[in-house]
Amino acid sequence: MSFDMVRTSIIILTYNKLEYTKACIQSIRTFTTPKSYEIIVVDNNSTDGTREWLAEQNDILTIFNEENVGFPRGCNQGIEVANGDAILLLNNDVLVTENWLTLLTERLFSSDEIGAVGPLSNSAYGIQEITLPYTNIEELNAVAGHYNRVQPKDCRQSLKLIGFCMLIKRSVIDRIGVLDERFSPGMCEDTDYCFRMTEAGYKLMICTNVFVHHFGSTSFGEMPERMRELLYQNRLIFQKKWGFHPVYSGGVRGELISLMNERDAGGNIHVLDVGCACGGTLLEIKNQFKKAELYGIERNPNSA
């Protein structure tokens, strides 16, 4: 399928925070090619006027839940009614930028091997997070617009993509199924979904030529106590399901990569990672050192 013929279903979950939702949807309307997308908003019983505002929007398909069903179930509800060739899971505290969806879609459909793609952002985890010089929305639009235009159309393969902005082929969802609702009300369902795609043979790509703004905090320490407890419990669910810890085994040890000599970037280097877990560190080494030959030893057969 030619990427310029793709129609994307953008699925946004809401639970209060109307001002974020308004800003998110306005950014989509401003920076996305008309008729290339549909917006589906699943509201988890907001009480701050969100439902009333959504009901007034003529270009949004809405699902109004009478209770908060959580993130995985809400996303699945949106997927069930989506008509797009691609499904975008988007947090309502994200501001998209110029040319964002075109670039993501172009990369997603550039190969049958790619199952999902994600952008860079100011607030993400690991290698999806970068810093750009802006302090307000006007500066964001100018800086990110320039970044998206001039940055080389490059990408990095990753074991995981963060679910705040993840574009997935509909054919992939049809094959592996929807999000696992055992992780309700949310957390770790995106990591689980990424490993399910990898297990099915698909690659996950970070588009390094796309930047979006995310208001969410990346600091675990700043989370409310309830969220920390939920994250802890869902990591246990993940570990029971997969047989390895999502952070330790799925992570990238950047401190080790930083010790490698930059002059080796163009050379034929050989890397042995003892205790390589799922290979995230090796994969990132390959992103940075294209000619590297990689070897790993891992005693946990599940993560291996």
Coordinates of C-alpha atoms in Angstrom, one line a residue:
M1 CA 0.0 0.0 0.0
S2 CA 1.3 3.5 -0.9
F3 CA 1.6 5.5 2.3
D4 CA 0.0 8.6 0.7
M5 CA -3.2 6.5 0.3
V6 CA -3.3 5.4 4.0
R7 CA -6.1 6.6 6.2
T8 CA -5.3 6.6 9.9
S9 CA -7.7 6.2 12.8
I10 CA -6.5 8.4 15.7
I11 CA -7.7 7.0 19.0
I12 CA -7.6 9.3 22.0
L13 CA -8.8 8.4 25.5
T14 CA -10.1 11.1 27.8
Y15 CA -10.8 11.3 31.5
N16 CA -11.3 15.0 32.4
K17 CA -8.4 17.4 31.5
L18 CA -10.5 19.1 28.9
E19 CA -7.9 21.8 28.1
Y20 CA -5.4 19.2 27.2
T21 CA -7.9 17.4 25.0
K22 CA -8.8 20.7 23.2
A23 CA -5.2 21.5 22.6
C24 CA -4.4 18.0 21.4
I25 CA -7.3 17.9 18.9
Q26 CA -6.6 21.4 17.7
S27 CA -3.0 20.5 16.9
I28 CA -4.2 17.5 14.9
R29 CA -6.6 19.7 12.9
T30 CA -3.8 22.2 12.3
F31 CA -0.9 19.9 11.3
T32 CA -2.6 16.9 9.7
T33 CA -3.6 16.5 6.1
P34 CA -7.4 16.7 5.8
K35 CA -9.2 13.4 4.9
S36 CA -6.1 11.4 5.8
Y37 CA -7.4 10.6 9.3
E38 CA -10.4 10.1 11.5
I39 CA -10.5 11.0 15.2
I40 CA -12.1 8.6 17.7
V41 CA -12.4 9.7 21.3
V42 CA -13.3 7.3 24.0
D43 CA -14.3 9.1 27.1
N44 CA -14.1 7.3 30.4
N45 CA -16.9 9.2 32.2
S46 CA -15.4 12.6 32.5
T47 CA -17.1 15.1 34.8
D48 CA -15.4 18.4 33.8
G49 CA -17.3 19.3 30.6
T50 CA -15.3 17.1 28.3
R51 CA -18.3 15.0 27.3
E52 CA -20.4 18.1 26.5
W53 CA -17.6 19.6 24.4
L54 CA -17.0 16.4 22.5
A55 CA -20.7 16.1 21.7
E56 CA -20.5 19.5 19.9
Q57 CA -17.6 18.4 17.6
N58 CA -18.8 17.4 14.2
D59 CA -15.5 15.8 13.1
I60 CA -15.0 13.4 16.0
L61 CA -16.5 9.9 16.5
T62 CA -17.1 9.6 20.3
I63 CA -17.7 6.7 22.6
F64 CA -19.1 7.7 26.0
N65 CA -18.5 5.2 28.8
E66 CA -20.6 5.3 31.9
E67 CA -17.6 4.2 34.0
N68 CA -13.8 4.5 33.7
V69 CA -12.9 1.3 31.9
G70 CA -9.2 2.1 31.8
F71 CA -6.7 2.6 29.0
P72 CA -6.4 -0.9 27.4
R73 CA -10.2 -1.4 27.3
G74 CA -10.8 2.1 26.1
C75 CA -8.3 1.7 23.3
N76 CA -9.8 -1.6 22.3
Q77 CA -13.2 0.1 22.1
G78 CA -11.8 2.6 19.7
I79 CA -10.0 -0.1 17.6
E80 CA -13.3 -2.0 17.3
V81 CA -15.0 0.9 15.5
A82 CA -11.9 2.2 13.6
N83 CA -11.9 2.2 9.8
G84 CA -8.3 3.2 9.2
D85 CA -5.5 1.2 7.5
A86 CA -3.4 2.3 10.5
I87 CA -4.3 2.8 14.1
L88 CA -2.7 5.6 16.1
L89 CA -2.8 5.4 19.9
L90 CA -2.4 9.0 21.1
N91 CA -2.5 10.4 24.6
N92 CA -4.7 13.5 25.1
D93 CA -1.8 15.4 26.6
V94 CA 0.2 15.3 23.3
L95 CA 0.6 18.2 20.9
V96 CA 1.4 17.0 17.3
T97 CA 3.5 19.1 15.0
E98 CA 4.0 19.9 11.3
N99 CA 4.1 16.9 8.9
W100 CA 4.1 14.5 11.9
L101 CA 1.6 11.9 10.6
T102 CA 2.9 11.9 7.0
L103 CA 6.4 11.1 8.2
L104 CA 5.3 8.4 10.6
T105 CA 3.0 6.8 8.0
E106 CA 5.7 6.9 5.3
R107 CA 8.1 5.0 7.6
L108 CA 5.4 2.5 8.8
F109 CA 4.5 1.4 5.3
S110 CA 8.1 1.5 3.9
S111 CA 8.5 -2.2 4.7
D112 CA 6.3 -5.2 5.4
E113 CA 8.5 -6.0 8.3
I114 CA 7.6 -2.9 10.3
G115 CA 4.7 -3.3 12.6
A116 CA 4.7 0.0 14.5
V117 CA 6.5 3.3 14.7
G118 CA 6.7 6.1 17.2
P119 CA 8.2 9.7 17.3
L120 CA 10.7 11.4 19.5
S121 CA 9.4 13.7 22.3
N122 CA 10.4 15.9 25.2
S123 CA 8.8 13.5 27.7
A124 CA 9.2 9.8 27.0
Y125 CA 11.3 7.0 28.2
G126 CA 14.8 6.0 27.1
I127 CA 15.8 6.6 23.5
Q128 CA 12.5 8.2 22.4
E129 CA 13.3 11.3 24.6
I130 CA 15.3 14.3 23.3
T131 CA 15.5 18.0 24.2
L132 CA 14.6 20.8 21.8
P133 CA 14.9 24.6 22.6
Y134 CA 11.4 25.9 23.2
T135 CA 9.5 27.3 26.2
N136 CA 6.0 27.8 24.9
I137 CA 3.6 26.6 22.2
E138 CA 4.6 29.1 19.6
E139 CA 8.2 28.2 19.9
L140 CA 7.3 24.5 19.9
N141 CA 5.5 24.9 16.5
A142 CA 8.4 26.8 15.0
V143 CA 11.2 24.6 16.4
A144 CA 9.5 21.2 15.8
G145 CA 8.2 22.3 12.4
H146 CA 11.8 23.1 11.4
Y147 CA 13.1 19.9 13.0
N148 CA 10.5 17.7 11.1
R149 CA 11.4 19.4 7.8
V150 CA 15.2 19.3 7.9
Q151 CA 16.0 16.2 9.9
P152 CA 17.2 13.3 7.7
K153 CA 14.5 10.6 7.2
D154 CA 16.2 8.2 9.6
C155 CA 14.9 5.7 12.1
R156 CA 16.2 3.4 14.9
Q157 CA 14.9 -0.1 15.6
S158 CA 13.8 -0.6 19.2
L159 CA 12.4 -3.3 21.4
K160 CA 9.7 -1.0 22.7
L161 CA 7.7 2.0 21.8
I162 CA 6.0 4.2 24.3
G163 CA 2.2 4.2 23.9
F164 CA 1.7 8.0 24.2
C165 CA 2.0 8.1 20.4
M166 CA 2.2 4.8 18.6
L167 CA 1.2 4.2 15.0
I168 CA 0.4 0.5 14.2
K169 CA -0.7 -1.2 11.0
R170 CA -4.2 -2.4 11.1
S171 CA -3.1 -5.7 9.5
V172 CA -0.8 -6.2 12.5
I173 CA -3.7 -5.7 15.0
D174 CA -5.8 -8.1 13.0
R175 CA -3.1 -10.7 13.3
I176 CA -2.0 -10.4 16.9
G177 CA -5.2 -9.0 18.5
V178 CA -5.9 -6.0 20.6
L179 CA -4.4 -4.7 23.9
D180 CA -4.3 -7.1 26.8
E181 CA -6.9 -5.9 29.3
R182 CA -5.2 -7.6 32.2
F183 CA -3.1 -4.5 32.4
S184 CA -6.2 -2.3 33.2
P185 CA -6.6 0.4 34.1
G186 CA -3.2 1.0 32.4
M187 CA 0.6 0.8 32.5
C188 CA 2.8 -1.9 30.8
E189 CA 0.1 -2.7 28.2
D190 CA 2.2 -0.9 25.5
T191 CA 5.3 -2.8 26.4
D192 CA 3.4 -6.0 26.3
Y193 CA 2.0 -5.1 22.9
C194 CA 5.4 -4.3 21.6
F195 CA 6.8 -7.7 22.6
R196 CA 3.8 -9.4 21.0
M197 CA 4.6 -7.6 17.8
T198 CA 8.2 -8.6 18.0
E199 CA 7.2 -12.2 18.8
A200 CA 5.1 -12.2 15.6
G201 CA 8.2 -11.1 13.6
Y202 CA 7.6 -7.4 13.2
K203 CA 10.1 -4.6 13.7
L204 CA 9.4 -1.5 15.8
M205 CA 10.9 1.8 14.6
I206 CA 11.5 5.2 16.2
C207 CA 11.2 7.9 13.6
T208 CA 14.1 10.3 14.5
N209 CA 12.7 12.9 12.1
V210 CA 9.5 13.4 14.0
F211 CA 9.1 15.4 17.2
V212 CA 5.9 15.8 19.2
H213 CA 5.3 17.5 22.5
H214 CA 4.1 15.4 25.5
F215 CA 3.0 17.1 28.7
G216 CA 3.4 13.9 30.7
S217 CA 6.1 13.5 33.3
T218 CA 8.8 10.9 32.8
S219 CA 9.8 10.8 36.5
F220 CA 8.7 7.7 38.4
G221 CA 9.4 9.6 41.6
E222 CA 6.9 12.3 40.7
M223 CA 4.0 9.8 40.3
P224 CA 1.2 9.7 42.9
E225 CA 1.5 6.8 45.2
R226 CA -1.5 5.0 43.6
M227 CA 0.2 5.2 40.2
R228 CA 3.5 3.8 41.6
E229 CA 1.6 0.9 43.1
L230 CA -0.2 0.3 39.9
L231 CA 3.0 0.3 37.9
Y232 CA 4.5 -2.1 40.4
Q233 CA 1.6 -4.5 40.1
N234 CA 1.4 -4.4 36.4
R235 CA 5.1 -5.1 36.1
L236 CA 4.5 -8.2 38.1
I237 CA 1.7 -9.2 35.7
F238 CA 4.0 -8.6 32.8
Q239 CA 6.8 -10.7 34.5
K240 CA 4.4 -13.6 35.1
K241 CA 3.2 -13.5 31.5
W242 CA 6.6 -13.2 29.8
G243 CA 9.0 -14.7 32.3
F244 CA 11.2 -11.6 32.5
H245 CA 11.1 -8.1 34.0
P246 CA 10.0 -5.4 31.4
V247 CA 12.5 -2.8 32.6
Y248 CA 15.6 -4.8 33.2
S249 CA 15.2 -7.2 30.3
G250 CA 13.7 -4.8 27.9
G251 CA 15.9 -1.9 28.6
V252 CA 18.9 -0.2 27.0
R253 CA 22.1 0.3 29.0
G254 CA 23.2 3.6 27.6
E255 CA 26.0 3.9 30.2
L256 CA 27.7 0.9 28.6
I257 CA 27.2 2.2 25.0
S258 CA 28.7 5.6 26.1
L259 CA 32.0 3.9 26.9
M260 CA 32.4 2.7 23.4
N261 CA 34.8 4.8 21.3
E262 CA 33.2 7.1 18.7
R263 CA 36.0 6.2 16.2
D264 CA 34.6 2.7 16.1
A265 CA 31.4 4.0 14.5
G266 CA 32.6 3.3 11.0
G267 CA 34.6 0.2 11.8
N268 CA 33.9 -3.5 11.9
I269 CA 33.7 -3.9 15.6
H270 CA 32.6 -7.1 17.5
V271 CA 30.5 -6.8 20.6
L272 CA 29.7 -9.5 23.2
D273 CA 27.1 -8.7 25.7
V274 CA 27.2 -11.1 28.7
G275 CA 23.7 -11.0 30.2
C276 CA 22.1 -9.4 27.2
A277 CA 18.5 -10.0 28.4
C278 CA 16.2 -9.3 25.3
G279 CA 19.0 -7.6 23.4
G280 CA 17.9 -4.0 23.7
T281 CA 21.5 -2.8 24.3
L282 CA 22.8 -4.8 21.4
L283 CA 20.1 -3.4 19.2
E284 CA 20.9 0.2 20.1
I285 CA 24.6 -0.5 19.5
K286 CA 23.6 -1.7 16.0
N287 CA 21.7 1.6 15.5
Q288 CA 24.8 3.6 16.3
F289 CA 27.5 1.3 14.9
K290 CA 26.1 0.0 11.7
K291 CA 28.9 -2.5 10.9
A292 CA 29.0 -4.0 14.3
E293 CA 28.8 -7.8 14.7
L294 CA 26.8 -8.6 17.7
Y295 CA 26.8 -11.5 20.1
G296 CA 24.9 -12.1 23.3
I297 CA 24.7 -14.5 26.2
E298 CA 21.6 -14.8 28.3
R299 CA 20.7 -17.4 30.9
N300 CA 17.0 -16.6 31.0
P301 CA 15.5 -18.5 28.0
N302 CA 12.3 -16.4 28.0
S303 CA 14.1 -13.1 27.5
A304 CA 16.6 -14.7 25.1

